[in-house]
Coordinates of C-alpha atoms and ligand atoms in Angstrom, one line a residue:
M1015 CA 26.9 -14.9 45.8
S1016 CA 27.1 -17.6 48.4
K1017 CA 30.2 -17.9 50.6
V1018 CA 32.3 -21.1 50.4
V1019 CA 33.4 -22.1 53.8
I1020 CA 36.4 -24.5 53.9
M1021 CA 36.4 -26.6 57.0
T1022 CA 40.0 -27.6 58.0
K1023 CA 40.2 -30.8 60.0
K1024 CA 41.6 -30.5 63.5
K1025 CA 44.9 -32.3 63.7
V1026 CA 45.6 -34.8 66.6
I1027 CA 49.0 -36.3 67.4
I1028 CA 48.8 -39.6 69.3
I1029 CA 51.9 -40.8 71.1
G1030 CA 52.1 -44.7 71.1
G1031 CA 50.5 -47.2 68.7
G1032 CA 49.3 -49.7 71.3
I1033 CA 45.7 -50.7 71.4
A1034 CA 44.6 -47.5 73.1
G1035 CA 46.5 -45.4 70.5
L1036 CA 45.2 -47.4 67.5
C1037 CA 41.6 -47.3 68.8
A1038 CA 41.7 -43.5 69.6
G1039 CA 43.1 -42.9 66.2
S1040 CA 40.4 -45.0 64.5
Y1041 CA 37.5 -43.3 66.3
L1042 CA 39.0 -39.8 65.7
Q1043 CA 39.4 -40.5 62.0
I1044 CA 35.8 -41.7 61.9
N1045 CA 34.7 -38.5 63.5
G1046 CA 36.5 -36.2 61.0
Y1047 CA 39.9 -35.6 62.8
D1048 CA 43.2 -35.8 61.0
T1049 CA 45.4 -38.0 63.2
E1050 CA 49.0 -39.2 63.2
I1051 CA 50.4 -41.9 65.5
F1052 CA 54.1 -41.8 66.6
E1053 CA 55.2 -45.2 67.8
M1054 CA 58.7 -45.9 69.1
H1055 CA 58.8 -49.6 68.1
D1056 CA 58.9 -51.0 64.5
K1057 CA 55.4 -52.3 64.9
S1058 CA 52.1 -51.4 66.5
G1059 CA 50.3 -53.3 69.3
G1060 CA 52.4 -52.4 72.3
C1061 CA 51.9 -55.0 74.9
C1062 CA 49.4 -56.8 72.7
T1063 CA 52.0 -58.6 70.8
S1064 CA 53.5 -61.9 69.6
W1065 CA 56.8 -62.8 68.0
T1066 CA 58.0 -65.6 65.7
R1067 CA 61.1 -67.7 66.1
K1068 CA 61.9 -70.5 63.7
G1069 CA 58.3 -71.2 62.8
Y1070 CA 56.9 -70.9 66.3
T1071 CA 54.8 -67.8 67.2
F1072 CA 55.0 -66.9 70.9
D1073 CA 52.0 -64.9 72.2
G1074 CA 53.0 -62.3 74.7
C1075 CA 49.6 -61.1 75.7
I1076 CA 46.0 -62.3 75.4
H1077 CA 45.1 -65.2 77.6
F1078 CA 41.5 -64.2 77.3
L1079 CA 39.8 -61.1 75.8
Y1080 CA 36.6 -59.5 77.1
G1081 CA 34.1 -58.9 74.3
T1082 CA 34.7 -61.9 72.0
G1083 CA 31.1 -63.0 72.5
E1084 CA 27.8 -61.1 72.2
S1085 CA 26.8 -61.0 75.8
N1086 CA 29.8 -58.8 76.9
A1087 CA 29.5 -55.0 76.8
F1088 CA 32.8 -54.8 74.8
Y1089 CA 31.5 -56.9 71.9
P1090 CA 29.6 -54.0 70.2
L1091 CA 32.7 -51.8 70.7
W1092 CA 35.0 -54.3 68.9
K1093 CA 32.3 -54.7 66.2
E1094 CA 32.6 -50.9 65.5
L1095 CA 36.3 -51.3 64.6
I1096 CA 37.0 -54.8 63.5
D1097 CA 35.1 -57.8 62.1
I1098 CA 35.0 -59.6 65.5
Q1099 CA 32.0 -61.6 64.5
G1100 CA 34.0 -63.0 61.6
M1101 CA 37.0 -64.0 63.6
E1102 CA 37.7 -67.5 64.8
I1103 CA 37.5 -67.4 68.6
V1104 CA 38.3 -70.2 71.0
D1105 CA 36.2 -70.4 74.2
F1106 CA 38.0 -72.3 76.8
K1107 CA 36.6 -75.1 78.9
E1108 CA 38.6 -73.9 81.9
Y1109 CA 40.1 -70.8 83.3
S1110 CA 43.0 -73.0 84.3
Q1111 CA 43.9 -76.2 86.1
I1112 CA 45.7 -75.9 89.4
V1113 CA 48.0 -78.7 90.4
K1114 CA 49.7 -78.9 93.8
D1115 CA 51.1 -81.9 95.6
G1116 CA 49.1 -84.3 93.4
T1117 CA 45.8 -82.5 94.0
I1118 CA 44.1 -81.2 90.9
L1119 CA 41.5 -78.4 90.9
T1120 CA 40.1 -77.4 87.5
L1121 CA 38.7 -73.9 87.4
F1122 CA 36.0 -74.7 84.9
A1123 CA 34.5 -71.9 82.7
D1124 CA 31.1 -73.4 83.1
T1125 CA 29.7 -72.2 86.4
E1126 CA 27.8 -75.3 87.4
K1127 CA 30.9 -77.4 86.7
L1128 CA 33.0 -74.9 88.7
K1129 CA 30.6 -75.2 91.6
R1130 CA 30.8 -79.0 91.6
E1131 CA 34.6 -78.9 91.4
L1132 CA 35.0 -76.4 94.3
L1133 CA 32.6 -78.5 96.4
R1134 CA 34.5 -81.7 95.6
I1135 CA 37.7 -80.1 96.9
A1136 CA 36.1 -78.2 99.9
P1137 CA 32.7 -79.6 100.9
E1138 CA 33.2 -78.0 104.3
D1139 CA 33.1 -74.5 102.6
S1140 CA 29.8 -75.1 100.8
V1141 CA 28.1 -72.0 102.2
I1142 CA 30.7 -69.6 100.9
I1143 CA 31.2 -71.5 97.7
E1144 CA 27.5 -71.2 97.0
E1145 CA 27.6 -67.5 97.6
F1146 CA 30.6 -67.1 95.3
I1147 CA 28.8 -69.1 92.6
N1148 CA 25.7 -67.0 93.0
A1149 CA 27.8 -63.8 92.6
I1150 CA 29.1 -65.1 89.3
Q1151 CA 25.5 -65.9 88.2
E1152 CA 24.4 -62.4 89.2
F1153 CA 27.2 -60.9 87.2
D1154 CA 26.0 -62.9 84.2
K1155 CA 22.8 -60.9 84.2
I1156 CA 24.5 -57.5 84.3
D1157 CA 25.0 -55.3 81.2
M1158 CA 27.6 -52.7 82.0
P1159 CA 26.9 -49.3 80.4
I1160 CA 30.3 -48.6 78.9
D1161 CA 29.3 -46.9 75.7
V1162 CA 29.3 -43.3 77.0
A1163 CA 32.3 -41.4 78.4
P1164 CA 31.2 -40.4 82.0
E1165 CA 33.2 -37.1 81.4
T1166 CA 30.7 -36.1 78.8
L1167 CA 27.6 -36.4 81.0
G1168 CA 25.7 -33.7 82.8
M1169 CA 24.3 -34.1 86.3
V1170 CA 21.0 -35.6 85.2
E1171 CA 22.6 -38.0 82.8
L1172 CA 25.2 -39.0 85.4
L1173 CA 22.4 -39.8 87.9
K1174 CA 20.7 -41.9 85.2
L1175 CA 23.9 -43.8 84.6
L1176 CA 24.3 -44.4 88.3
K1177 CA 20.7 -45.7 88.3
D1178 CA 21.5 -48.0 85.4
M1179 CA 24.6 -49.3 87.2
K1180 CA 22.7 -50.0 90.4
P1181 CA 22.7 -53.8 90.0
Y1182 CA 26.4 -53.7 89.4
L1183 CA 27.1 -51.3 92.2
N1184 CA 25.2 -53.4 94.7
L1185 CA 27.2 -56.5 93.8
Q1186 CA 30.4 -54.4 93.9
K1187 CA 29.5 -53.2 97.4
K1188 CA 29.3 -56.8 98.6
W1189 CA 32.2 -58.4 96.6
N1190 CA 34.8 -55.7 96.3
I1191 CA 37.0 -57.4 98.9
S1192 CA 40.5 -58.6 98.4
V1193 CA 41.1 -62.2 97.4
R1194 CA 42.9 -62.5 100.7
D1195 CA 39.8 -61.5 102.6
F1196 CA 37.8 -64.0 100.6
V1197 CA 40.1 -66.9 101.2
N1198 CA 40.2 -66.0 104.9
K1199 CA 36.5 -66.9 105.0
L1200 CA 37.3 -70.4 103.8
T1201 CA 38.5 -73.3 105.9
N1202 CA 39.9 -75.6 103.3
P1203 CA 43.7 -75.2 103.4
F1204 CA 44.2 -76.1 99.7
L1205 CA 41.8 -73.5 98.4
K1206 CA 43.2 -70.9 100.8
E1207 CA 46.7 -71.5 99.4
V1208 CA 46.1 -72.0 95.7
L1209 CA 43.4 -69.4 94.9
P1210 CA 45.3 -66.2 95.6
A1211 CA 48.4 -67.4 93.7
S1212 CA 46.4 -68.4 90.7
F1213 CA 44.7 -65.0 90.5
E1214 CA 47.6 -62.6 90.3
G1215 CA 47.9 -62.2 94.0
E1216 CA 45.9 -61.9 97.2
E1217 CA 45.7 -58.1 96.9
M1218 CA 43.4 -58.3 93.8
S1219 CA 39.7 -57.5 94.1
L1220 CA 37.5 -60.6 94.1
I1221 CA 35.4 -58.7 91.5
A1222 CA 38.1 -59.4 88.9
M1223 CA 37.9 -63.1 89.6
I1224 CA 34.1 -63.1 89.5
T1225 CA 33.8 -61.1 86.3
S1226 CA 36.4 -63.3 84.6
F1227 CA 34.4 -66.4 85.5
S1228 CA 31.2 -64.8 84.4
A1229 CA 32.6 -63.7 81.0
M1230 CA 34.1 -67.2 80.4
N1231 CA 30.8 -68.9 81.4
L1232 CA 29.0 -66.7 78.9
K1233 CA 31.6 -67.5 76.2
S1234 CA 32.5 -63.8 76.0
A1235 CA 36.1 -64.0 77.0
G1236 CA 37.9 -66.2 74.4
Y1237 CA 41.1 -66.2 72.5
P1238 CA 41.3 -64.9 68.9
I1239 CA 43.0 -67.5 66.7
G1240 CA 46.2 -66.1 65.3
G1241 CA 47.2 -64.5 68.5
S1242 CA 47.7 -61.0 70.0
L1243 CA 49.8 -59.3 67.2
E1244 CA 47.3 -60.5 64.6
F1245 CA 44.5 -59.0 66.7
A1246 CA 46.3 -55.7 67.0
R1247 CA 47.0 -55.7 63.3
K1248 CA 43.3 -55.9 62.6
I1249 CA 42.9 -52.6 64.4
E1250 CA 45.9 -51.1 62.7
E1251 CA 44.4 -52.1 59.3
R1252 CA 41.2 -50.3 60.2
Y1253 CA 43.1 -47.2 61.3
I1254 CA 45.1 -47.1 58.1
S1255 CA 41.9 -47.7 56.0
L1256 CA 40.4 -44.7 57.7
G1257 CA 43.2 -42.5 56.5
G1258 CA 45.3 -42.5 59.7
K1259 CA 49.1 -42.2 59.5
L1260 CA 51.3 -44.4 61.5
H1261 CA 55.0 -43.6 62.0
F1262 CA 57.3 -46.3 63.4
K1263 CA 60.6 -46.0 65.2
Q1264 CA 59.7 -42.5 66.4
N1265 CA 60.5 -42.1 70.0
V1266 CA 58.7 -39.1 71.5
T1267 CA 60.9 -37.4 74.1
Q1268 CA 59.1 -34.1 74.8
I1269 CA 55.7 -32.5 74.5
I1270 CA 55.8 -28.9 73.3
I1271 CA 53.9 -26.5 75.5
D1272 CA 53.0 -22.9 74.9
K1273 CA 51.1 -21.0 77.6
N1274 CA 50.1 -24.2 79.3
S1275 CA 48.6 -25.6 76.1
A1276 CA 50.0 -28.7 74.3
K1277 CA 51.1 -27.8 70.8
G1278 CA 53.3 -30.6 69.6
I1279 CA 55.9 -33.2 70.2
I1280 CA 59.7 -33.5 69.9
L1281 CA 61.2 -36.8 68.8
E1282 CA 64.5 -38.3 69.9
N1283 CA 66.1 -37.2 66.5
G1284 CA 65.1 -33.6 67.3
D1285 CA 62.2 -33.4 64.8
E1286 CA 59.2 -31.4 65.9
H1287 CA 55.6 -32.1 64.9
H1288 CA 52.7 -29.8 65.7
A1289 CA 49.0 -30.4 66.2
D1290 CA 45.8 -29.0 67.8
I1291 CA 45.5 -31.8 70.3
I1292 CA 48.1 -34.1 71.8
I1293 CA 47.1 -37.5 73.2
S1294 CA 49.5 -39.7 75.0
A1295 CA 48.6 -43.4 74.6
A1296 CA 52.1 -44.3 76.0
D1297 CA 53.4 -45.0 79.4
G1298 CA 52.0 -42.7 82.2
Y1299 CA 55.2 -42.2 84.1
N1300 CA 57.2 -41.4 81.0
T1301 CA 54.5 -39.0 79.8
I1302 CA 53.9 -37.1 83.0
F1303 CA 57.4 -37.0 84.5
E1304 CA 59.6 -37.0 81.5
M1305 CA 57.8 -35.7 78.4
L1306 CA 56.1 -33.1 80.6
E1307 CA 58.9 -32.9 83.2
G1308 CA 56.5 -33.3 86.1
K1309 CA 55.1 -29.8 85.6
Y1310 CA 51.4 -30.8 85.4
I1311 CA 50.6 -32.9 88.4
D1312 CA 48.7 -32.6 91.6
K1313 CA 48.9 -34.5 94.9
K1314 CA 46.5 -37.1 93.7
I1315 CA 48.6 -38.0 90.6
A1316 CA 51.8 -37.9 92.6
N1317 CA 50.3 -40.3 95.0
Y1318 CA 49.2 -42.8 92.3
Y1319 CA 52.9 -43.0 91.3
K1320 CA 54.1 -43.3 94.9
S1321 CA 51.7 -45.7 96.4
L1322 CA 49.0 -47.3 94.2
N1323 CA 49.5 -51.0 93.7
L1324 CA 50.9 -52.2 90.4
F1325 CA 50.5 -55.5 88.6
R1326 CA 53.7 -57.5 88.8
S1327 CA 56.1 -57.8 85.9
L1328 CA 57.1 -61.0 84.3
V1329 CA 59.8 -63.4 83.2
Q1330 CA 58.2 -65.2 80.3
V1331 CA 59.9 -68.4 79.1
S1332 CA 58.5 -69.3 75.6
L1333 CA 59.2 -72.8 74.2
G1334 CA 58.7 -74.3 70.8
I1335 CA 58.2 -78.0 71.5
N1336 CA 58.2 -80.7 68.8
R1337 CA 55.2 -82.7 70.2
T1338 CA 51.5 -82.3 70.6
F1339 CA 49.7 -81.9 73.9
D1340 CA 46.4 -83.7 73.2
N1341 CA 43.6 -83.6 75.8
T1342 CA 45.5 -81.4 78.2
P1343 CA 44.0 -78.1 79.6
H1344 CA 45.3 -75.0 77.8
S1345 CA 46.3 -73.4 81.0
Y1346 CA 48.0 -74.6 84.2
S1347 CA 48.9 -73.1 87.5
L1348 CA 51.6 -75.6 88.4
F1349 CA 53.0 -75.7 91.9
I1350 CA 56.5 -77.2 91.6
D1351 CA 58.0 -79.6 94.2
E1352 CA 61.5 -78.3 93.7
P1353 CA 61.5 -74.5 93.6
I1354 CA 63.7 -72.6 91.2
I1355 CA 66.0 -70.0 92.6
F1356 CA 66.3 -66.8 90.6
E1357 CA 67.1 -63.1 91.0
D1358 CA 69.9 -64.1 93.4
N1359 CA 67.7 -65.4 96.1
N1360 CA 64.0 -65.4 95.2
K1361 CA 62.1 -68.6 94.9
I1362 CA 59.8 -69.7 92.1
E1363 CA 57.3 -72.1 93.5
R1364 CA 54.6 -71.9 90.8
L1365 CA 54.7 -71.9 87.1
E1366 CA 51.8 -70.4 85.1
L1367 CA 51.6 -72.2 81.7
M1368 CA 49.8 -71.6 78.5
I1369 CA 49.8 -74.5 76.2
Y1370 CA 48.7 -73.2 72.7
N1371 CA 47.3 -76.6 71.7
F1372 CA 44.1 -74.8 70.6
D1373 CA 45.7 -72.5 68.0
P1374 CA 47.3 -74.4 65.0
T1375 CA 48.5 -71.2 63.5
L1376 CA 51.1 -70.7 66.2
A1377 CA 53.3 -73.8 65.5
P1378 CA 54.0 -76.2 62.6
A1379 CA 51.8 -79.3 62.4
G1380 CA 52.6 -81.8 65.2
K1381 CA 54.4 -79.1 67.3
T1382 CA 53.2 -76.8 70.1
T1383 CA 54.1 -73.4 71.5
V1384 CA 54.2 -73.3 75.3
T1385 CA 54.7 -70.2 77.4
V1386 CA 55.6 -70.1 81.1
S1387 CA 55.0 -66.9 83.1
I1388 CA 56.9 -66.2 86.3
E1389 CA 55.7 -63.1 88.2
T1390 CA 58.2 -60.7 89.7
H1391 CA 58.3 -57.3 91.5
N1392 CA 62.0 -57.1 90.8
D1393 CA 62.2 -55.1 87.6
E1394 CA 65.3 -53.2 88.7
Y1395 CA 67.3 -56.4 89.1
W1396 CA 66.7 -57.3 85.5
S1397 CA 67.3 -53.8 84.1
N1398 CA 70.5 -53.4 86.1
L1399 CA 71.7 -56.8 85.1
R1400 CA 71.1 -56.2 81.4
N1401 CA 72.8 -52.8 81.6
E1402 CA 75.8 -53.8 83.6
D1403 CA 76.6 -57.4 82.8
R1404 CA 75.0 -58.6 79.5
E1405 CA 76.7 -61.9 79.8
R1406 CA 75.3 -62.7 83.2
Y1407 CA 71.9 -61.5 82.1
R1408 CA 72.0 -64.0 79.2
A1409 CA 73.3 -66.7 81.6
E1410 CA 70.5 -66.0 84.0
K1411 CA 67.8 -66.2 81.3
K1412 CA 69.4 -69.5 80.1
K1413 CA 69.4 -71.0 83.6
I1414 CA 65.7 -70.1 84.2
A1415 CA 64.8 -71.7 80.9
E1416 CA 66.7 -74.9 81.6
E1417 CA 65.1 -75.2 85.1
V1418 CA 61.7 -74.5 83.7
I1419 CA 62.2 -77.2 81.0
D1420 CA 63.4 -79.6 83.7
R1421 CA 60.2 -79.0 85.9
L1422 CA 57.9 -79.4 82.8
D1423 CA 59.7 -82.6 81.9
K1424 CA 59.1 -83.9 85.4
F1425 CA 55.4 -83.1 85.2
F1426 CA 54.6 -84.0 81.6
G1427 CA 57.4 -86.2 80.5
N1428 CA 58.9 -86.2 77.0
I1429 CA 59.8 -82.5 77.0
K1430 CA 63.6 -82.1 77.4
S1431 CA 64.5 -83.8 74.1
K1432 CA 61.7 -82.1 72.2
V1433 CA 62.4 -78.4 72.9
E1434 CA 63.4 -76.8 69.6
V1435 CA 63.2 -73.1 70.4
I1436 CA 63.7 -71.2 73.7
D1437 CA 63.0 -67.5 74.1
V1438 CA 63.1 -65.6 77.5
A1439 CA 61.6 -62.2 78.0
T1440 CA 62.3 -60.3 81.3
P1441 CA 61.0 -57.1 82.8
A1442 CA 63.9 -55.4 81.0
T1443 CA 62.4 -56.7 77.7
Y1444 CA 59.0 -55.2 78.5
I1445 CA 60.6 -51.9 79.3
R1446 CA 62.7 -52.0 76.1
Y1447 CA 59.9 -52.8 73.8
T1448 CA 56.9 -51.0 75.3
N1449 CA 58.5 -48.4 77.7
N1450 CA 56.0 -49.4 80.4
W1451 CA 57.1 -48.1 83.8
K1452 CA 58.9 -50.8 85.8
G1453 CA 58.0 -53.3 83.0
R1454 CA 54.4 -53.5 84.4
Y1455 CA 52.5 -54.7 81.4
M1456 CA 49.0 -54.1 82.9
G1457 CA 49.6 -50.9 84.8
W1458 CA 47.6 -50.4 88.0
M1459 CA 46.4 -53.4 89.9
L1460 CA 42.7 -54.0 90.4
T1461 CA 42.7 -54.0 94.2
P1462 CA 39.5 -53.1 96.1
K1463 CA 40.9 -49.5 96.4
G1464 CA 42.0 -49.5 92.7
L1465 CA 38.5 -50.6 91.5
V1466 CA 36.9 -47.5 92.9
T1467 CA 39.7 -45.1 91.8
R1468 CA 38.6 -42.9 88.9
M1469 CA 41.5 -41.4 87.1
K1470 CA 41.2 -38.3 84.9
K1471 CA 42.4 -38.4 81.4
T1472 CA 43.5 -34.7 81.6
L1473 CA 46.3 -33.2 83.6
P1474 CA 45.9 -30.2 86.0
G1475 CA 46.6 -26.9 84.3
L1476 CA 47.4 -28.4 80.8
K1477 CA 45.1 -27.7 77.9
N1478 CA 44.7 -29.7 74.6
F1479 CA 46.3 -32.8 76.2
Y1480 CA 44.9 -36.2 77.2
L1481 CA 46.5 -39.4 78.6
I1482 CA 44.6 -42.5 77.7
S1483 CA 46.8 -45.6 78.0
Q1484 CA 46.4 -48.4 80.6
W1485 CA 48.0 -45.9 83.0
A1486 CA 44.8 -43.8 82.9
T1487 CA 42.4 -46.6 84.0
V1488 CA 43.0 -49.0 86.8
G1489 CA 43.0 -52.6 85.8
G1490 CA 44.6 -52.4 82.3
G1491 CA 43.9 -54.9 79.6
V1492 CA 43.2 -54.8 75.9
P1493 CA 39.5 -53.8 76.2
V1494 CA 40.5 -50.7 78.3
G1495 CA 42.4 -49.6 75.1
I1496 CA 39.3 -49.5 73.0
M1497 CA 37.2 -48.0 75.8
S1498 CA 39.6 -45.2 76.5
G1499 CA 40.2 -44.5 72.8
R1500 CA 36.4 -44.3 72.2
N1501 CA 35.8 -42.3 75.4
I1502 CA 38.4 -39.7 74.6
T1503 CA 36.9 -39.2 71.1
Q1504 CA 33.5 -38.6 72.7
V1505 CA 35.1 -36.0 75.0
I1506 CA 36.9 -34.2 72.2
C1507 CA 33.7 -34.3 70.0
K1508 CA 31.7 -32.9 72.8
K1509 CA 34.2 -30.1 73.3
D1510 CA 34.1 -29.3 69.6
K1511 CA 30.3 -29.5 69.6
R1512 CA 30.3 -32.4 67.1
K1513 CA 28.0 -35.4 67.3
F1514 CA 30.1 -38.5 68.1
V1515 CA 29.6 -41.2 65.4
T1516 CA 30.9 -44.7 65.1
S1517 CA 30.7 -45.2 61.3
Ligands
FAD2125 C1 52.0 -61.4 79.3 C2 50.8 -60.5 79.2 C3 49.6 -61.0 79.3 C4 48.5 -60.2 79.2 N1 47.2 -60.8 79.2 C5 46.1 -60.1 78.9 C6 44.9 -60.7 78.7 O1 44.8 -62.0 78.8 N2 43.8 -59.9 78.4 C7 43.9 -58.6 78.2 O2 42.9 -58.0 77.9 N3 45.1 -58.0 78.4 C8 46.2 -58.7 78.7 N4 47.4 -58.1 78.9 C9 47.5 -56.6 79.0 C10 47.4 -55.8 77.7 O3 48.4 -56.3 76.8 C11 47.7 -54.4 78.0 O4 47.0 -53.9 79.2 C12 47.3 -53.5 76.8 O5 47.7 -54.0 75.6 C13 47.8 -52.1 77.1 O6 47.5 -51.3 75.9 P1 47.9 -49.7 75.9 O7 47.7 -49.3 74.5 O8 47.2 -49.0 77.0 O9 49.5 -49.6 76.3 P2 50.7 -50.3 75.5 O10 50.4 -51.6 75.0 O11 51.9 -50.2 76.5 O12 51.0 -49.3 74.3 C14 51.8 -48.1 74.5 C15 52.5 -47.9 73.2 O13 53.2 -46.7 73.3 C16 54.5 -46.9 72.7 N5 55.4 -45.9 73.4 C17 55.7 -45.8 74.7 N6 56.5 -44.8 74.9 C18 56.6 -44.1 73.7 C19 57.4 -43.0 73.3 N7 58.1 -42.2 74.2 N8 57.3 -42.6 72.0 C20 56.6 -43.3 71.1 N9 55.9 -44.4 71.5 C21 55.9 -44.8 72.8 C22 54.9 -48.3 73.1 O14 55.9 -48.8 72.2 C23 53.5 -49.0 72.9 O15 53.4 -49.4 71.6 C24 48.6 -58.9 78.9 C25 49.9 -58.3 78.8 C26 51.0 -59.1 78.9 C27 52.3 -58.5 78.6

């Protein structure tokens, strides 16, 4: 008589239903694991979200998404989980338009146009502009090998990977300088001033700027019509269709440990759930220092949370405006003549605008959704204000919105009387809805040091546990979610001696 062997599926609990959690869940389901996601919010998506007020949908995330076009390494990954090829994607003509003291600089997506535009503004900097444009064109030719988790490679395979990455590494060696160091090479005062501000700060690595321009030039970094939440929902649908289980309003407070091995989770309501493997796709600080009580760290991890640069947080003013914005760029970096004072004594001198005139699904016909982002390091101010004086918190949000509307009215005209809906999110909002440390919605900043920092997805001394959210990879972003979810599945499959599959 032949023996019947019943294979029980390994159970995996995933904390957090953002992009990383949903993607990890999907790949694990495909590979024969039994997964459950516990999400504290009432919907999935995490930072990749949008919200609707009186007929207007405000997008809180994607400005552009790597991998919407075939030439980007993320495209085949998206294709594995969602019908990216069937989605309606907008490829923008420009990264954004910078306006300061009447001078306009359009950062065109098309590299040749960008070159002409930069040379028009700063002919005296032609040598460095040419070099910068060449770098974008060199990046156009590079295919980044992101389909294999480096953690799964042996020495020989790692050496091969490094060889395949040589063209990229050579460019990285030359261009992994801060935006500050780059603009210091320029002589044109306008470029020197506006470029760092328009690229998330002068500490950023120039590589981020170059790769963004390259991906936009290749029509591989577009916007999915319908917005960020719709995009996240497509991954959620795939996860559910693969048999994954998603539990909402389930705040995880503790990870159960037995003999230095993760065994389960405890929810805020006291319920316990057990599994063979625990993955946190939630905030890194909350996971390491609260759910795990800081018991599984080393000097390196402690230093990340002490001294590695973070992206800023945001105050986002979202407006539903009863008018169209025809023939205007979709994105502006607008330096304002009359600064706005906020957070007691900080000055806002620049507004970053998204005009969603390219997505008719986000507003009723003839109307437009506009969002204005204001960067801040001052997350504590907003959290304290909200906790201690809710009325002043609301008044402060109202004041910023009014001043923003006033500056937009001065710039565009015909705004003030047309605003139908106002919504203001602050760092306190990002913390409340996503639990991200200090409200930093992209995690670790891609500085020159950050770019070469390789974080582990395991913690020292702890078995059967992985951390995969944007806090486990410097640079953040939606594509990091799919890459880390896929990579961790490869790692788990290798450990279990299974062949990793994608369908
Ligand atoms: C304004 C803005 C603009 C952006 N622009 C872009 C862009 O143009 N392109 C781009 O690629 N990216 C952009 N991003 C960044 C991108 O949204 C994030 O980097 C990415 O979505 C992070 O995904 P994640 O899954 O790693 O983390 P998160 O989205 O933070 O997901 C973590 C999930 O875990 C849940 N969670 C946390 N703690 C717990 C707990 N204790 N118990 C249960 N659940 C928990 C949270 O609710 C959340 O759903 C932008 C973000 C913002 C806010």
